[in-house]
PDB file of C-alpha atoms and ligand atoms in Angstrom:
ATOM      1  CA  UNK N   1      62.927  51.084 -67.392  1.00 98.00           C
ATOM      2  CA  UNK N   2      59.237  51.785 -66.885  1.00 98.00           C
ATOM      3  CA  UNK N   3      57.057  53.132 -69.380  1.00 98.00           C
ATOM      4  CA  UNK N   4      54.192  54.744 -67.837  1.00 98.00           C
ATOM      5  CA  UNK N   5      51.620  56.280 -70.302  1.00 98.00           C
ATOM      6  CA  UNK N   6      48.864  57.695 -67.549  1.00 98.00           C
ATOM      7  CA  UNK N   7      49.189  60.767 -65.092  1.00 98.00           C
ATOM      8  CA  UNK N   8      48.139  58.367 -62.240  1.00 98.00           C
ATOM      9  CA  UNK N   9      50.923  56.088 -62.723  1.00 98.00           C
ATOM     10  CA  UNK N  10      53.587  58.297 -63.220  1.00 98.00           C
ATOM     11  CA  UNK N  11      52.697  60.170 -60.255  1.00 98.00           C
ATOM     12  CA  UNK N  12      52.130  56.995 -58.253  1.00 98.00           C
ATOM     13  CA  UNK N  13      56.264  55.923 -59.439  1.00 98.00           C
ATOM     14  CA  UNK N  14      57.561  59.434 -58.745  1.00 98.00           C
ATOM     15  CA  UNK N  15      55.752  59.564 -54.927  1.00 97.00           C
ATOM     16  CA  UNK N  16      57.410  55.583 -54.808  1.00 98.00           C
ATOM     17  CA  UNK N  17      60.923  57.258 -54.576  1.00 98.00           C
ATOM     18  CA  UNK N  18      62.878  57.705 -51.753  1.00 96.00           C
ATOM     19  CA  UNK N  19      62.069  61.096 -50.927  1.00 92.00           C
ATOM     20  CA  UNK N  20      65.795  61.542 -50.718  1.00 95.00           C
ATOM     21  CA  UNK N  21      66.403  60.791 -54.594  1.00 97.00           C
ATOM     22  CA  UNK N  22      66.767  63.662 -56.924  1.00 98.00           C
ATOM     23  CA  UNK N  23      65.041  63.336 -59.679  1.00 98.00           C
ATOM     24  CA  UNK N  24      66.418  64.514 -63.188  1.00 98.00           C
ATOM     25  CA  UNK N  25      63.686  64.821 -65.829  1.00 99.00           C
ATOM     26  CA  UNK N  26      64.389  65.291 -69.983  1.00 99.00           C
ATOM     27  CA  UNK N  27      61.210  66.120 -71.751  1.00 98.00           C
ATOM     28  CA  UNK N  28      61.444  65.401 -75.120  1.00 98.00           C
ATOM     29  CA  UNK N  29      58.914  64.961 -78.143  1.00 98.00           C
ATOM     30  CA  UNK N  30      60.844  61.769 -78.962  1.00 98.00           C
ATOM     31  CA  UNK N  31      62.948  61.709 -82.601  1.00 97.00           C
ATOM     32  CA  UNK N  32      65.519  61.020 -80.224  1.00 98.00           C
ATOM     33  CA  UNK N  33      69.083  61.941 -82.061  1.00 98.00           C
ATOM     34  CA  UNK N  34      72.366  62.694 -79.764  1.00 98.00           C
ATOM     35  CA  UNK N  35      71.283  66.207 -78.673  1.00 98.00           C
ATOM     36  CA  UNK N  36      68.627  64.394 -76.269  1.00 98.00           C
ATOM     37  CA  UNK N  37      71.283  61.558 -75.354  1.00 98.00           C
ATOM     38  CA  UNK N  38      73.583  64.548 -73.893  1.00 98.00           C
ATOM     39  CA  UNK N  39      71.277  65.756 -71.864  1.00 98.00           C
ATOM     40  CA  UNK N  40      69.647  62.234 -70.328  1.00 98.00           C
ATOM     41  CA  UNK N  41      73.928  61.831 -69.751  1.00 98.00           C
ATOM     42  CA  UNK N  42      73.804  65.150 -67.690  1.00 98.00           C
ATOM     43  CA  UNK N  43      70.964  64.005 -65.811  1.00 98.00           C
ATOM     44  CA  UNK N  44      72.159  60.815 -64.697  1.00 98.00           C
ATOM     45  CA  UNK N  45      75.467  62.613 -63.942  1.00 98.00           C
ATOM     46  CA  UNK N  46      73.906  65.228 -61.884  1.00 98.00           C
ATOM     47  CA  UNK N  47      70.967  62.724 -60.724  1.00 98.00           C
ATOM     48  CA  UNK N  48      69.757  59.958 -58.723  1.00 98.00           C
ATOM     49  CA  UNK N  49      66.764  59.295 -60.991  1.00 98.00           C
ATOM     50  CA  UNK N  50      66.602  60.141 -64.723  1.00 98.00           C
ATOM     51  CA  UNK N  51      62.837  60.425 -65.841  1.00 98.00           C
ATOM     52  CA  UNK N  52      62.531  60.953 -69.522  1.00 99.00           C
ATOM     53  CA  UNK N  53      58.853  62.346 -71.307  1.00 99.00           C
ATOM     54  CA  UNK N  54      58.102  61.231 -75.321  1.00 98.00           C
ATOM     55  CA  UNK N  55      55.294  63.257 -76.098  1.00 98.00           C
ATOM     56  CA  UNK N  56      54.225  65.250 -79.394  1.00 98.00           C
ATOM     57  CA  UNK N  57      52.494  68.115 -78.058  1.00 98.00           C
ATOM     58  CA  UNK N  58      50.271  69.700 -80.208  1.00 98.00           C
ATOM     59  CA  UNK N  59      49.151  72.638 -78.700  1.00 98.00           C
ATOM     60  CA  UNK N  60      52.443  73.707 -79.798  1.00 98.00           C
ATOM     61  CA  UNK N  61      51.843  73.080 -83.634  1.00 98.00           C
ATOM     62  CA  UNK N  62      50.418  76.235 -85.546  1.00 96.00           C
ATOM     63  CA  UNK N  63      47.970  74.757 -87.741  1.00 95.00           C
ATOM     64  CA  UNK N  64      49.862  74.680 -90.801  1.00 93.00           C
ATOM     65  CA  UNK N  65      52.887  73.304 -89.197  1.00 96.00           C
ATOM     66  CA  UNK N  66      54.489  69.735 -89.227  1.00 95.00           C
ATOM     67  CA  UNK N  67      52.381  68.282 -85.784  1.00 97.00           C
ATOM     68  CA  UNK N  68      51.031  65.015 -88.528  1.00 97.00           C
ATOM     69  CA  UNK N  69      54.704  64.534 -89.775  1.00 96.00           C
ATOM     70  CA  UNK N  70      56.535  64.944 -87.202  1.00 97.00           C
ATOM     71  CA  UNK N  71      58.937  61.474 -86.688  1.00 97.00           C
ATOM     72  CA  UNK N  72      57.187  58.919 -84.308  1.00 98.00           C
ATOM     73  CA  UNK N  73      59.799  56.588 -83.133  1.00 98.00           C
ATOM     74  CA  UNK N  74      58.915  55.355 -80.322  1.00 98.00           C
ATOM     75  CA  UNK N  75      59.906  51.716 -80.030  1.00 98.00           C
ATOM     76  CA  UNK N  76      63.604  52.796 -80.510  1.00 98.00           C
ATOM     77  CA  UNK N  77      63.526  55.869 -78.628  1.00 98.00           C
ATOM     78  CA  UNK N  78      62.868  53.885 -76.145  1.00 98.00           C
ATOM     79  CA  UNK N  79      65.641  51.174 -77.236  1.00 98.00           C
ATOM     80  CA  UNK N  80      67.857  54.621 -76.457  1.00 98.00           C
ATOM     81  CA  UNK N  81      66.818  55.603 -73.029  1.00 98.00           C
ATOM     82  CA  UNK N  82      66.914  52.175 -71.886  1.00 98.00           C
ATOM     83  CA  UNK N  83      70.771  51.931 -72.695  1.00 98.00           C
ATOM     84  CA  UNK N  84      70.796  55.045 -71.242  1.00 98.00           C
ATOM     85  CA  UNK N  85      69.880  53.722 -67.961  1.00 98.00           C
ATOM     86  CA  UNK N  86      66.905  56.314 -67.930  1.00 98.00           C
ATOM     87  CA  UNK N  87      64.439  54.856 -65.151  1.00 98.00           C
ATOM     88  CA  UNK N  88      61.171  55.861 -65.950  1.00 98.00           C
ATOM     89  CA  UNK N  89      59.272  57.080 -69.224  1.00 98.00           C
ATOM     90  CA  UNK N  90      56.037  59.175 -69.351  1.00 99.00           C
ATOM     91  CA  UNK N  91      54.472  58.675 -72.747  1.00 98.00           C
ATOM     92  CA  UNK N  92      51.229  59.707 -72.421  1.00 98.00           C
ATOM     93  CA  UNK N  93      48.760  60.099 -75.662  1.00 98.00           C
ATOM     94  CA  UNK N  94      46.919  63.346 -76.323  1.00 98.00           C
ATOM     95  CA  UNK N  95      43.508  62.341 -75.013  1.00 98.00           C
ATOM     96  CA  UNK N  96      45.916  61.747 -71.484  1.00 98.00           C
ATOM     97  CA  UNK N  97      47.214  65.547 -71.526  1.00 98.00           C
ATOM     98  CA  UNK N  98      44.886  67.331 -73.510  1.00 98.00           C
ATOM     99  CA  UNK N  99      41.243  65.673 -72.294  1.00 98.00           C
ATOM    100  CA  UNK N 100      39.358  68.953 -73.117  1.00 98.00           C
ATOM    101  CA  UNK N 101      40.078  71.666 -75.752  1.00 97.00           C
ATOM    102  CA  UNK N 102      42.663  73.500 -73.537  1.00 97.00           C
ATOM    103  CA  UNK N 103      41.441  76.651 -72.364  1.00 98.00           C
ATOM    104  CA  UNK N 104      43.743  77.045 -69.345  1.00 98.00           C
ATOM    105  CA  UNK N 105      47.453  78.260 -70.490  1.00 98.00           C
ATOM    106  CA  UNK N 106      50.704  79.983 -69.315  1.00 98.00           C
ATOM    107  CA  UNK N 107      52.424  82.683 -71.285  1.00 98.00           C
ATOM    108  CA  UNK N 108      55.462  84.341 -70.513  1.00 98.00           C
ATOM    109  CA  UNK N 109      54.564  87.468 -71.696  1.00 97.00           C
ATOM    110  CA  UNK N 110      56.943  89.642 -73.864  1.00 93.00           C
ATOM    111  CA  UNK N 111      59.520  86.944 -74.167  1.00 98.00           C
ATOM    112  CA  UNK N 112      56.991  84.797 -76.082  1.00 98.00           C
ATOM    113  CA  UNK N 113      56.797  86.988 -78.887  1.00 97.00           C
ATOM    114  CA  UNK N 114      60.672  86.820 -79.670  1.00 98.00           C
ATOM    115  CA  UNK N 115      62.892  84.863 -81.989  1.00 98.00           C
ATOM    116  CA  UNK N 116      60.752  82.139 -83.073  1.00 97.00           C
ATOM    117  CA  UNK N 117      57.836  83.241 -81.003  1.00 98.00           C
ATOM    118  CA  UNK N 118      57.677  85.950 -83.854  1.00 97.00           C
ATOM    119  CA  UNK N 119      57.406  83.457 -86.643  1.00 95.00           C
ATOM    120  CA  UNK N 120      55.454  80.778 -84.744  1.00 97.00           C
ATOM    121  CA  UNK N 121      52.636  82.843 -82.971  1.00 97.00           C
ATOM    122  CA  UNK N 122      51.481  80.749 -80.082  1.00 97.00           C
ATOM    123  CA  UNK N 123      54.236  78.437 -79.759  1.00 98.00           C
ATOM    124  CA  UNK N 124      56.022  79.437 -76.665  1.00 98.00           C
ATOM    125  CA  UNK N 125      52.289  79.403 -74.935  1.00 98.00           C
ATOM    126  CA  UNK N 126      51.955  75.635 -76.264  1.00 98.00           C
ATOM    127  CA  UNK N 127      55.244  75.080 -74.895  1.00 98.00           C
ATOM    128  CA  UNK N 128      55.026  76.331 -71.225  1.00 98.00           C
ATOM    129  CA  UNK N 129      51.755  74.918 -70.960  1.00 98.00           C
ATOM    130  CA  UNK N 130      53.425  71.531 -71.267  1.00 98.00           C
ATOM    131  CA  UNK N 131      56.272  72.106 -69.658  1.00 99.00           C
ATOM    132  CA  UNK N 132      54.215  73.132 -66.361  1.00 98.00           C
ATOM    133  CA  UNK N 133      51.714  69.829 -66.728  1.00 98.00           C
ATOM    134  CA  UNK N 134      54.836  68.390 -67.284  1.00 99.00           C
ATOM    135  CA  UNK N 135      56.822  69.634 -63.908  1.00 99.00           C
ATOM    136  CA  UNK N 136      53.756  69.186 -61.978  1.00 98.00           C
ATOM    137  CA  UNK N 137      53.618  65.896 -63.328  1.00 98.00           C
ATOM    138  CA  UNK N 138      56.782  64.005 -62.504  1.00 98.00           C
ATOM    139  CA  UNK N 139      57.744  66.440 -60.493  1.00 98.00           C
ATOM    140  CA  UNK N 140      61.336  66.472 -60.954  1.00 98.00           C
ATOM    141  CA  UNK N 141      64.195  68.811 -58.509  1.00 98.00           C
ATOM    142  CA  UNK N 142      65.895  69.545 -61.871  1.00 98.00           C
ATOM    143  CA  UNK N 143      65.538  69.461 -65.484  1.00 99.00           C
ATOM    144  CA  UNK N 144      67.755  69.138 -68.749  1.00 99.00           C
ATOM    145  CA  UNK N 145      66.895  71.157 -72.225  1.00 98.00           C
ATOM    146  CA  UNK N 146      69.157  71.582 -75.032  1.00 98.00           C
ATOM    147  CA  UNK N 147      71.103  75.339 -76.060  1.00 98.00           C
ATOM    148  CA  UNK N 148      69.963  74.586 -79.697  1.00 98.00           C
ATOM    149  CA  UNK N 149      66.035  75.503 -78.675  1.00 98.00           C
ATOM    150  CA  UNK N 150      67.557  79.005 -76.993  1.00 98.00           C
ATOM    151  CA  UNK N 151      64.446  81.115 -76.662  1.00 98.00           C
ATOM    152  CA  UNK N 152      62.759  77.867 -75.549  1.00 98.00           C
ATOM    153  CA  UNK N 153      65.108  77.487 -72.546  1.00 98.00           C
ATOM    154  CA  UNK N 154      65.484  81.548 -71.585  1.00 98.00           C
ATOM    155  CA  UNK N 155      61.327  80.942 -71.710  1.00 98.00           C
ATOM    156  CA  UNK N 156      61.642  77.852 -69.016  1.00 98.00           C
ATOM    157  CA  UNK N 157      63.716  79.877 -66.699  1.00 98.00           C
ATOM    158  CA  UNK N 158      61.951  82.908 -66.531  1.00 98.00           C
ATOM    159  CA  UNK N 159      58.655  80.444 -66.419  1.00 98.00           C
ATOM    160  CA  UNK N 160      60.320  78.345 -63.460  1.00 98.00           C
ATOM    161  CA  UNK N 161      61.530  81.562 -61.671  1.00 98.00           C
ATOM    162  CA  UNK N 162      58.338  83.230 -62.183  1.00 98.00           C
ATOM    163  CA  UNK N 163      55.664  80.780 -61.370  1.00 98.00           C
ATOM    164  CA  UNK N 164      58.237  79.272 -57.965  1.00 98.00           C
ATOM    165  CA  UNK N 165      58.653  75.283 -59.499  1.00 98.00           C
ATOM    166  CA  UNK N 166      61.063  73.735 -57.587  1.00 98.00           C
ATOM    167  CA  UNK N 167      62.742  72.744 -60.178  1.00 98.00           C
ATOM    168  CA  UNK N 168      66.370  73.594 -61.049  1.00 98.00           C
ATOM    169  CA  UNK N 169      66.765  74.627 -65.112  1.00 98.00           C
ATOM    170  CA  UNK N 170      70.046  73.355 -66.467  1.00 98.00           C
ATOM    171  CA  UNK N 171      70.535  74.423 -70.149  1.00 98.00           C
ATOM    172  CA  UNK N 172      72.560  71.645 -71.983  1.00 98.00           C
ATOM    173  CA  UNK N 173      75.550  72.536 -74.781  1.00 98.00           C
ATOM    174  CA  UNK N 174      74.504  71.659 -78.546  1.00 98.00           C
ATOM    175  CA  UNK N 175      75.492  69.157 -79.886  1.00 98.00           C
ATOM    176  CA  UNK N 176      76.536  69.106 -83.801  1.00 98.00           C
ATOM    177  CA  UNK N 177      76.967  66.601 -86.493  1.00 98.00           C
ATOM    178  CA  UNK N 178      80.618  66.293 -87.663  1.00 98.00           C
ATOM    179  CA  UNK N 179      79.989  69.134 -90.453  1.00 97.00           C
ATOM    180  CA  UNK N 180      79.097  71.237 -87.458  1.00 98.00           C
ATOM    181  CA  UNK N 181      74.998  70.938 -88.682  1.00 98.00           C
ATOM    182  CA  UNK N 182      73.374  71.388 -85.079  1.00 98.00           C
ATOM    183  CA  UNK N 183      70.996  68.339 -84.703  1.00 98.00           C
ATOM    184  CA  UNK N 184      67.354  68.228 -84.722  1.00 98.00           C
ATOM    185  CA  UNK N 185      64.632  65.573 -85.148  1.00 96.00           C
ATOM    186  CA  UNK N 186      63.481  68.076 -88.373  1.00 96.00           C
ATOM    187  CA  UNK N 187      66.940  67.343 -90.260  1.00 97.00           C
ATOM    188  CA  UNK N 188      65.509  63.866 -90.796  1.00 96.00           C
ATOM    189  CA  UNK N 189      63.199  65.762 -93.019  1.00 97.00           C
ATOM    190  CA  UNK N 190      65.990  67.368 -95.312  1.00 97.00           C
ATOM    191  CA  UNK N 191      66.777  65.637 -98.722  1.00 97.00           C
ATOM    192  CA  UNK N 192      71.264  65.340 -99.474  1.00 97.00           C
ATOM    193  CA  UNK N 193      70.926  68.589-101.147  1.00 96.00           C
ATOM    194  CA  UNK N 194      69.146  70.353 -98.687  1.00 97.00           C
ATOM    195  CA  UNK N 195      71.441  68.697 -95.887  1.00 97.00           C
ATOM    196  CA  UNK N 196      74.157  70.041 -97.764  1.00 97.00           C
ATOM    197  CA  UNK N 197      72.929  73.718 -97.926  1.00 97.00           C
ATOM    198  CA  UNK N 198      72.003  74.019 -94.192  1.00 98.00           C
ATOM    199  CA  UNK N 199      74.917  73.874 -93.414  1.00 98.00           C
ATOM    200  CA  UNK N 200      74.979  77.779 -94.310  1.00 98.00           C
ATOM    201  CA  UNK N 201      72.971  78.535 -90.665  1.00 98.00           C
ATOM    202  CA  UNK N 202      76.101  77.215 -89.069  1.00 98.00           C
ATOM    203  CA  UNK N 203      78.851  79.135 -91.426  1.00 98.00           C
ATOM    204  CA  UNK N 204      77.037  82.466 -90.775  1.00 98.00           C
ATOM    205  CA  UNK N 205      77.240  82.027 -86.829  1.00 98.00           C
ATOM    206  CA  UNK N 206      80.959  80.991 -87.698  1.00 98.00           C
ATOM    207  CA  UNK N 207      81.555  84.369 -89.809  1.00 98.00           C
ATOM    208  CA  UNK N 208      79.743  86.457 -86.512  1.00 98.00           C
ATOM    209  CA  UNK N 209      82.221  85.182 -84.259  1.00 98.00           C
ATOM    210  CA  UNK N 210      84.628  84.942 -86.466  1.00 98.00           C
ATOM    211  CA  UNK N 211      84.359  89.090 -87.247  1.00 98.00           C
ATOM    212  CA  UNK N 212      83.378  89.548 -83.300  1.00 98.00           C
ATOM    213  CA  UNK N 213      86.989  87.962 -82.603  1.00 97.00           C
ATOM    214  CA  UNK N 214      88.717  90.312 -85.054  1.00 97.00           C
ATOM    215  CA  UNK N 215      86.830  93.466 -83.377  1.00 97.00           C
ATOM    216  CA  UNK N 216      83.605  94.018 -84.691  1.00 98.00           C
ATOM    217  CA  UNK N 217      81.282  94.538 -81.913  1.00 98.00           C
ATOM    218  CA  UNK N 218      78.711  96.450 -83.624  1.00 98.00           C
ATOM    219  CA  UNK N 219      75.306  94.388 -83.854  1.00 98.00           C
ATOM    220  CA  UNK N 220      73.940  95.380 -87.234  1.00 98.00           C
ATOM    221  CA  UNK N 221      77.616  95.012 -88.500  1.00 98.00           C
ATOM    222  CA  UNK N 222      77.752  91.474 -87.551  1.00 98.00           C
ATOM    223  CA  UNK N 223      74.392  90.543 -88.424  1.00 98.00           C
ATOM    224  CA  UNK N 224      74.774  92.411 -92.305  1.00 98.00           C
ATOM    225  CA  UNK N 225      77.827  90.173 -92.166  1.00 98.00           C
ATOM    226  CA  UNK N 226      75.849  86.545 -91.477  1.00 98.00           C
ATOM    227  CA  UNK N 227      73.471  87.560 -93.826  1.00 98.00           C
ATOM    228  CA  UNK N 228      76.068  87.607 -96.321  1.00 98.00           C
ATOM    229  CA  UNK N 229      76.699  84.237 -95.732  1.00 98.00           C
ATOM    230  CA  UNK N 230      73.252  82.737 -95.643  1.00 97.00           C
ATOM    231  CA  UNK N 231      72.627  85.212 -99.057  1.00 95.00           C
ATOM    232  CA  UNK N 232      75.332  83.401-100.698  1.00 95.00           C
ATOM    233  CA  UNK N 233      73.342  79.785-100.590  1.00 93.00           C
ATOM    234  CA  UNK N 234      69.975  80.891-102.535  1.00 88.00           C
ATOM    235  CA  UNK N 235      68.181  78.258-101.534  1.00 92.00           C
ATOM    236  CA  UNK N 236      68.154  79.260 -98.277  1.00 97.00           C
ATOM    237  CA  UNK N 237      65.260  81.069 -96.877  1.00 97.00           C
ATOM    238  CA  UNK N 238      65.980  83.519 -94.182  1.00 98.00           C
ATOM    239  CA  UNK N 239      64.036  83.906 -91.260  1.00 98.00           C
ATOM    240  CA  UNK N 240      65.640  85.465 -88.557  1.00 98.00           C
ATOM    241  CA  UNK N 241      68.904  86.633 -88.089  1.00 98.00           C
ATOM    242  CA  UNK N 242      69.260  88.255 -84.486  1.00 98.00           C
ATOM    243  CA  UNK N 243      71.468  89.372 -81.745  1.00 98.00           C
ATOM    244  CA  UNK N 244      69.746  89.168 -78.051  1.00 98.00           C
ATOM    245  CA  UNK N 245      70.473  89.210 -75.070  1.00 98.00           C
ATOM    246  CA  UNK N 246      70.205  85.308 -73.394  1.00 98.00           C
ATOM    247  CA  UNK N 247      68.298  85.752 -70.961  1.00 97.00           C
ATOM    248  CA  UNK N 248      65.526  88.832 -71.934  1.00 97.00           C
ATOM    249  CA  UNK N 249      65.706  87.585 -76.036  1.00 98.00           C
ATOM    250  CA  UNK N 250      66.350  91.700 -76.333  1.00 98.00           C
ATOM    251  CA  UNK N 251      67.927  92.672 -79.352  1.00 98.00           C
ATOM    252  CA  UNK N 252      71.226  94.456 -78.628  1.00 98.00           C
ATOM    253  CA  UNK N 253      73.170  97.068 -80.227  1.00 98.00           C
ATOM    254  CA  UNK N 254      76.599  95.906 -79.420  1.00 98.00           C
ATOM    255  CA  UNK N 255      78.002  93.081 -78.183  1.00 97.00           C
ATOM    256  CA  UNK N 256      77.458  92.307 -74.311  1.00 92.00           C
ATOM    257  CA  UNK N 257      78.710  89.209 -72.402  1.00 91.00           C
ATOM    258  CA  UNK N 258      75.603  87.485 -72.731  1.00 95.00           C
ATOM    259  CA  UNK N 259      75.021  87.968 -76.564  1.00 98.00           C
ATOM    260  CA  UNK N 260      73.932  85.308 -78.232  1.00 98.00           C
ATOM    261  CA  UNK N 261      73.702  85.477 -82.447  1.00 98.00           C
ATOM    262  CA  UNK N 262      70.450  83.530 -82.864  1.00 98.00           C
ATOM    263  CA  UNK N 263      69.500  82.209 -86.754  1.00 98.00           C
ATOM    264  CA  UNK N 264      66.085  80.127 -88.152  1.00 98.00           C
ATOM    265  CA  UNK N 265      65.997  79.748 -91.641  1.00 98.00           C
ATOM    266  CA  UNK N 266      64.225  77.369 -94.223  1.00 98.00           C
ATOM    267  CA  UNK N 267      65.959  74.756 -96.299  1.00 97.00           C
ATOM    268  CA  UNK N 268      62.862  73.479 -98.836  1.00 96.00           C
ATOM    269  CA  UNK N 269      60.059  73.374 -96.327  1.00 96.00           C
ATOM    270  CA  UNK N 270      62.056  72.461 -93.435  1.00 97.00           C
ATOM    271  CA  UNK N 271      62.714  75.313 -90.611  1.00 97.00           C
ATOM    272  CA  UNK N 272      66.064  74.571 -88.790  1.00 98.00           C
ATOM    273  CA  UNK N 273      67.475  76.846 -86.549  1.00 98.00           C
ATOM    274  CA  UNK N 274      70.745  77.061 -84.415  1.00 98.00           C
ATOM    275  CA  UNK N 275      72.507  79.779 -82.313  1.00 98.00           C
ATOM    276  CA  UNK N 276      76.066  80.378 -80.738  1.00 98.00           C
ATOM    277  CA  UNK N 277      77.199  82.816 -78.141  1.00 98.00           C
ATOM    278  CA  UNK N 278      79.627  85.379 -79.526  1.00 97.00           C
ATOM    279  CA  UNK N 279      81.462  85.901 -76.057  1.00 95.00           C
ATOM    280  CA  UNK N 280      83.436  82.513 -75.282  1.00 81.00           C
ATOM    281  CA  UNK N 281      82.992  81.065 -71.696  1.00 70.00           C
TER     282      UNK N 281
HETATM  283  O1  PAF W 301      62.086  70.888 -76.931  1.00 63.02           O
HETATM  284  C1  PAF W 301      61.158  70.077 -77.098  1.00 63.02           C
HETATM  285  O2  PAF W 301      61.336  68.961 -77.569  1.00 63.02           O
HETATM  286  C2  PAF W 301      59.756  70.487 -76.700  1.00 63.02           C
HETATM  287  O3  PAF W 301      59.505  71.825 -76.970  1.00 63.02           O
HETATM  288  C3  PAF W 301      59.409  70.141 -75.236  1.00 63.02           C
HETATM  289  C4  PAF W 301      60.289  70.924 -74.276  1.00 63.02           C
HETATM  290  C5  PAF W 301      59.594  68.649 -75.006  1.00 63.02           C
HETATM  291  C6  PAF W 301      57.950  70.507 -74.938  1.00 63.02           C
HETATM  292  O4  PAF W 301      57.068  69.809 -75.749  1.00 63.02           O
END
């Protein structure tokens, strides 16, 4: 596995492949957990070539958020990939991404400002931005991001459709701890008790299904009845509790085929969030 940590050389080892290769790419900010193993095991499935990116991107940090503490793991992330059978790594440092103050982004307008982009003002931009460097970068023919991240990945689409990369988005299943706790390099953060009480953003997706299944296909109905759930564990800050559309992040007024229940709550300081579609594939 090579571990490239400059633009030059990553672009010299993607322009080394056989033209013919496809090239499967998994950006991640490293933390690596299970959810990121799934999807480097889609994209050697699907792939000839699985690049992989560990990079902590802070233009999409707000300034009180967690860009100092976020985990740095890298000598076992990489540990991971390599058993993996991922071929190349692009692990570039700030000063290699970010060599000025930025002043050049992309926004996907109106879809930005949704779900988290509500609570995180400038986030989706920060994300994009480095998604794009990112594509242009290694440019891969198709890449893998995890369901959990939901907005995230309708954002990447629309980005990827809008802007003409020729790069195919494949959204990933998430994956869950046994409990049914979606993972996330932040639940590292969470103390037993806090672990514990999370679990809460996974029983109220359970209830909206659960009441979607015996009828109810009325939006606010089904979101009054998550909140129930998340109301019943005090410690458990709401943030959001929405139904949308997948692919606009519109809220909806009833059920459609593409409705997903979307949740982001705090547990202590910690913001976790998760999401399930109420329609079964
Ligand atoms: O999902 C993530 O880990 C990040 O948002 C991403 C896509 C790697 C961009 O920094």
């Amino acid at each position: 596995m090579k571990i490239l940590r400059t633009i030059a050389e990553t672009r010299a080892a993607r322009h080394a492949l056989d033209e013919r290769c496809r090239v499967g790419f998994v950006p991640t900010m490293g933390a690596l957990h299970e959810g990121h193993l799934s999807l480097v095991r889609a994209a050697k499935e699907q792939c000839d070539i699985v690049a992989a990116s560990i990079f902590v991107n802070p233009t999409q940090f707000g300034p009180a958020e967690d860009f100092n503490k976020y985990p740095r793991t890298f000598e076992h992330d990489c540990e991971l990939l390599e058993k993996e059978g991922v071929d190349l790594v692009f692990a570039p440092a700030p000063q290699e991404m970010y060599p000025k103050e930025p002043v050049t982004w992309v926004t996907v307008e109106s879809l930005s400002d949704k779900l988290c982009g509500r609570s995180r003002p400038g986030h989706f931009r920060g994300v994009t931005t480095v998604v794009s460097k990112l594509f242009h970068i290694v440019e891969p023919d198709v890449a893998f991001f995890g369901q959990k991240d939901a907005a995230q990945l309708a954002i990447i689409r629309r980005m990827t459709k809008d802007l003409n990369f020729p790069v195919d988005i494949v959204g990933c299943p998430i994956v869950r701890e046994a409990d049914g706790l979606a993972m996330s390099s932040r639940n590292t953060y969470l103390s037993p008790e806090e672990r514990k009480r999370a679990l809460a953003l996974y029983h109220c997706l359970l209830e909206m299904k659960k009441q979607f299944g015996n009828g109810e296909a009325d939006c606010a109905k089904l979101i009054a009845a998550g909140k129930e759930v998340i109301l019943q564990e005090s410690s458990i800050r709401l943030d959001y509790l929405e139904i949308v559309d997948a692919d606009t992040l519109d809220s909806l007024q009833s059920v459609t085929g593409n409705a997903l229940a979307a949740v982001a709550a705090f547990a202590g300081n910690t913001r976790l969030i998760d999401n399930a579609f109420l329609v079964s594939a």
